[in-house]
Every structure is written in structure tokens, then in C-alpha cells.
mmCIF file of C-alpha atoms in Angstrom:
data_model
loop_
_atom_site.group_PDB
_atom_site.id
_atom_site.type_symbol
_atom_site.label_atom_id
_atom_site.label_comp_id
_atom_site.label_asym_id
_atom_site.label_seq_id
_atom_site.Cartn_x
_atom_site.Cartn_y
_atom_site.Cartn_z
ATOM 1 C CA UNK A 1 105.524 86.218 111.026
ATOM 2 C CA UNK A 2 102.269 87.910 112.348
ATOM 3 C CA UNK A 3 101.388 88.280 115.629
ATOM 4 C CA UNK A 4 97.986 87.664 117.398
ATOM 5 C CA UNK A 5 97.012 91.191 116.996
ATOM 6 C CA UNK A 6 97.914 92.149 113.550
ATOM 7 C CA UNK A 7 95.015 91.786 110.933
ATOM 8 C CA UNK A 8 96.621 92.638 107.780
ATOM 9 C CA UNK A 9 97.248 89.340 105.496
ATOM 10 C CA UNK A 10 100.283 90.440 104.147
ATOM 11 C CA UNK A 11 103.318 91.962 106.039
ATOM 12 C CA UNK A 12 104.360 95.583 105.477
ATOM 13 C CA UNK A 13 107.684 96.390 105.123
ATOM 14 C CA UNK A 14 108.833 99.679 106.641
ATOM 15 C CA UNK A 15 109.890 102.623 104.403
ATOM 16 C CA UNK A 16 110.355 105.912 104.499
ATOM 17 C CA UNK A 17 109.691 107.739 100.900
ATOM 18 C CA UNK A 18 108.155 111.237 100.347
ATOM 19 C CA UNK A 19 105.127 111.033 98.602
ATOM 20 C CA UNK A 20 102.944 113.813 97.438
ATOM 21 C CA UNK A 21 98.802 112.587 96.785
ATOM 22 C CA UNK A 22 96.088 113.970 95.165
ATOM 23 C CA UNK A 23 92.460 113.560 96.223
ATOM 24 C CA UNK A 24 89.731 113.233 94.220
ATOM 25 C CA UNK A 25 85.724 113.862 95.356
ATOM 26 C CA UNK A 26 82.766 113.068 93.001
ATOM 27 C CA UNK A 27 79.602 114.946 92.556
ATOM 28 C CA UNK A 28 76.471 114.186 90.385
ATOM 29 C CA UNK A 29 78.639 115.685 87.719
ATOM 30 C CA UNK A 30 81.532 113.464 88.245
ATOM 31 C CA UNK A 31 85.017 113.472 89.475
ATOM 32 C CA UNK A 32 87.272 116.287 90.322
ATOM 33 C CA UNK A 33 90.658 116.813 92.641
ATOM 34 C CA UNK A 34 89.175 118.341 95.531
ATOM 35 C CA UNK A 35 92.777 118.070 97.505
ATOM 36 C CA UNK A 36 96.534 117.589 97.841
ATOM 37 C CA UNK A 37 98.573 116.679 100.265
ATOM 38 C CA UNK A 38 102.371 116.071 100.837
ATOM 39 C CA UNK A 39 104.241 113.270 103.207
ATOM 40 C CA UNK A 40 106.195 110.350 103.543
ATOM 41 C CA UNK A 41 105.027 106.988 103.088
ATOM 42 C CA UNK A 42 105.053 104.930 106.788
ATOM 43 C CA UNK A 43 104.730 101.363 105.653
ATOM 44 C CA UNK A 44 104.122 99.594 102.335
ATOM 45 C CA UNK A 45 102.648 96.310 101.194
ATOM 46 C CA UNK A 46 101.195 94.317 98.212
ATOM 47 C CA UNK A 47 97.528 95.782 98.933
ATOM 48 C CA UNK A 48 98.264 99.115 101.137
ATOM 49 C CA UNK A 49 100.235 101.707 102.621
ATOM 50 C CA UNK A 50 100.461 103.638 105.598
ATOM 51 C CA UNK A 51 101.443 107.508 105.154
ATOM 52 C CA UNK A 52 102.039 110.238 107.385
ATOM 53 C CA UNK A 53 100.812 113.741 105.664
ATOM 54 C CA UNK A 54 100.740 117.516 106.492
ATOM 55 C CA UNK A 55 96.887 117.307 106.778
ATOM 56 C CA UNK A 56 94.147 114.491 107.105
ATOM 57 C CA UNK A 57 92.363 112.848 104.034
ATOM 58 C CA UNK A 58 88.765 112.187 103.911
ATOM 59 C CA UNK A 59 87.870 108.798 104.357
ATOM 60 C CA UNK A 60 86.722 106.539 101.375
ATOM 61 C CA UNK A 61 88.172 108.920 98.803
ATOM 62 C CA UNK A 62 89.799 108.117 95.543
ATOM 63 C CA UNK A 63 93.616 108.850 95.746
ATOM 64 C CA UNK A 64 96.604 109.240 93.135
ATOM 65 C CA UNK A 65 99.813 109.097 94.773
ATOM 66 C CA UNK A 66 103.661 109.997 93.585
ATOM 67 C CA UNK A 67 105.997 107.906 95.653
ATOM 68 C CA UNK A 68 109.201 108.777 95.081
ATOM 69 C CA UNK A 69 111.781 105.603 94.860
ATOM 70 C CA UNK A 70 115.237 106.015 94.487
ATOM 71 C CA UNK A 71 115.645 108.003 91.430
ATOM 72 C CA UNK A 72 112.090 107.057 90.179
ATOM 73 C CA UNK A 73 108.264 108.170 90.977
ATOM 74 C CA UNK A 74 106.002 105.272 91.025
ATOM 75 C CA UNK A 75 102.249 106.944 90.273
ATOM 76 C CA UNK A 76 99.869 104.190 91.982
ATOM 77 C CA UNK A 77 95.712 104.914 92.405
ATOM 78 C CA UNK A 78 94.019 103.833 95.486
ATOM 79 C CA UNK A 79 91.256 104.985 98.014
ATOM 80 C CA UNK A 80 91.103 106.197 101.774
ATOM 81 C CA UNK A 81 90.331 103.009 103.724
ATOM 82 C CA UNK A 82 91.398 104.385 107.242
ATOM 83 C CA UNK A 83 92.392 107.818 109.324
ATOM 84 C CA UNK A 84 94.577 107.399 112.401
ATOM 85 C CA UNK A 85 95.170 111.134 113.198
ATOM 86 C CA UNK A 86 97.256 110.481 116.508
ATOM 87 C CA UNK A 87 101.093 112.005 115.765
ATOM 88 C CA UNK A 88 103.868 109.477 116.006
#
């Protein structure tokens, strides 16, 4: 159930999985990795994740994450589509 305040359309269940990310940047040339980054993932859901890392992204990049699950690593694309850099 969703409360008045949450604006995601799906719920996020919480987990807590390391995760190391890649970061790729574009020129006129085309793509390269311009970053990584290690962490654990926050949340998770259908469309999204939340992660906590040991340095900030840069918004609207492309991203290739390794989530490791269990005994498995789960390699997922995605882009940067918010930066909260407050410390929990």
C-alpha cells in the first residue's frame, strides 16, 4: 500500500546486496566507461533501484551494474535518474 507521499508506481522491496557499477559517458566519438563505483543496493523494484555507493554518480548517465544475489550476479543496464547525497 502507498502512502500519500510516495510517487513511485510500484513498491520497492528492501534489500541489501553489494553491487559494484560501471559508468559510462559519451562524446562525439561515442561511448566509453568514464567510472566505477562499489556499494550495496538500498531498495529494488520492477523499474528502479536505490543504491548507496563509495562516491556519487553523475546524473543522467548510462550504468551497468553487478548485483550480487545469493550465489549469482545479475548484470542489469540502466541510467542515473536521481542523486540524493545525504548519508543514511
Amino acid at each position: 500500500v502507498m502512502n500519500a507521499t510516495e510517487r513511485r508506481r510500484e513498491p520497492r522491496a528492501r534489500v541489501h546486496d553489494l553491487v559494484h557499477v560501471e559508468e559510462y559517458s559519451y562524446t562525439g566519438r561515442g561511448q566509453f566507461k568514464s567510472d566505477d563505483a562499489l556499494g550495496r543496493t538500498i531498495d529494488l523494484s520492477h523499474s528502479g533501484c536505490r543504491l548507496e555507493l563509495d562516491h556519487p554518480l553523475h546524473f543522467n548517465t548510462r550504468l551497468v551494474l553487478d548485483v550480487a544475489l545469493g550465489d549469482r550476479v545479475l548484470r542489469v543496464g540502466g541510467r542515473v535518474r536521481s542523486i540524493d547525497e545525504r548519508a543514511e
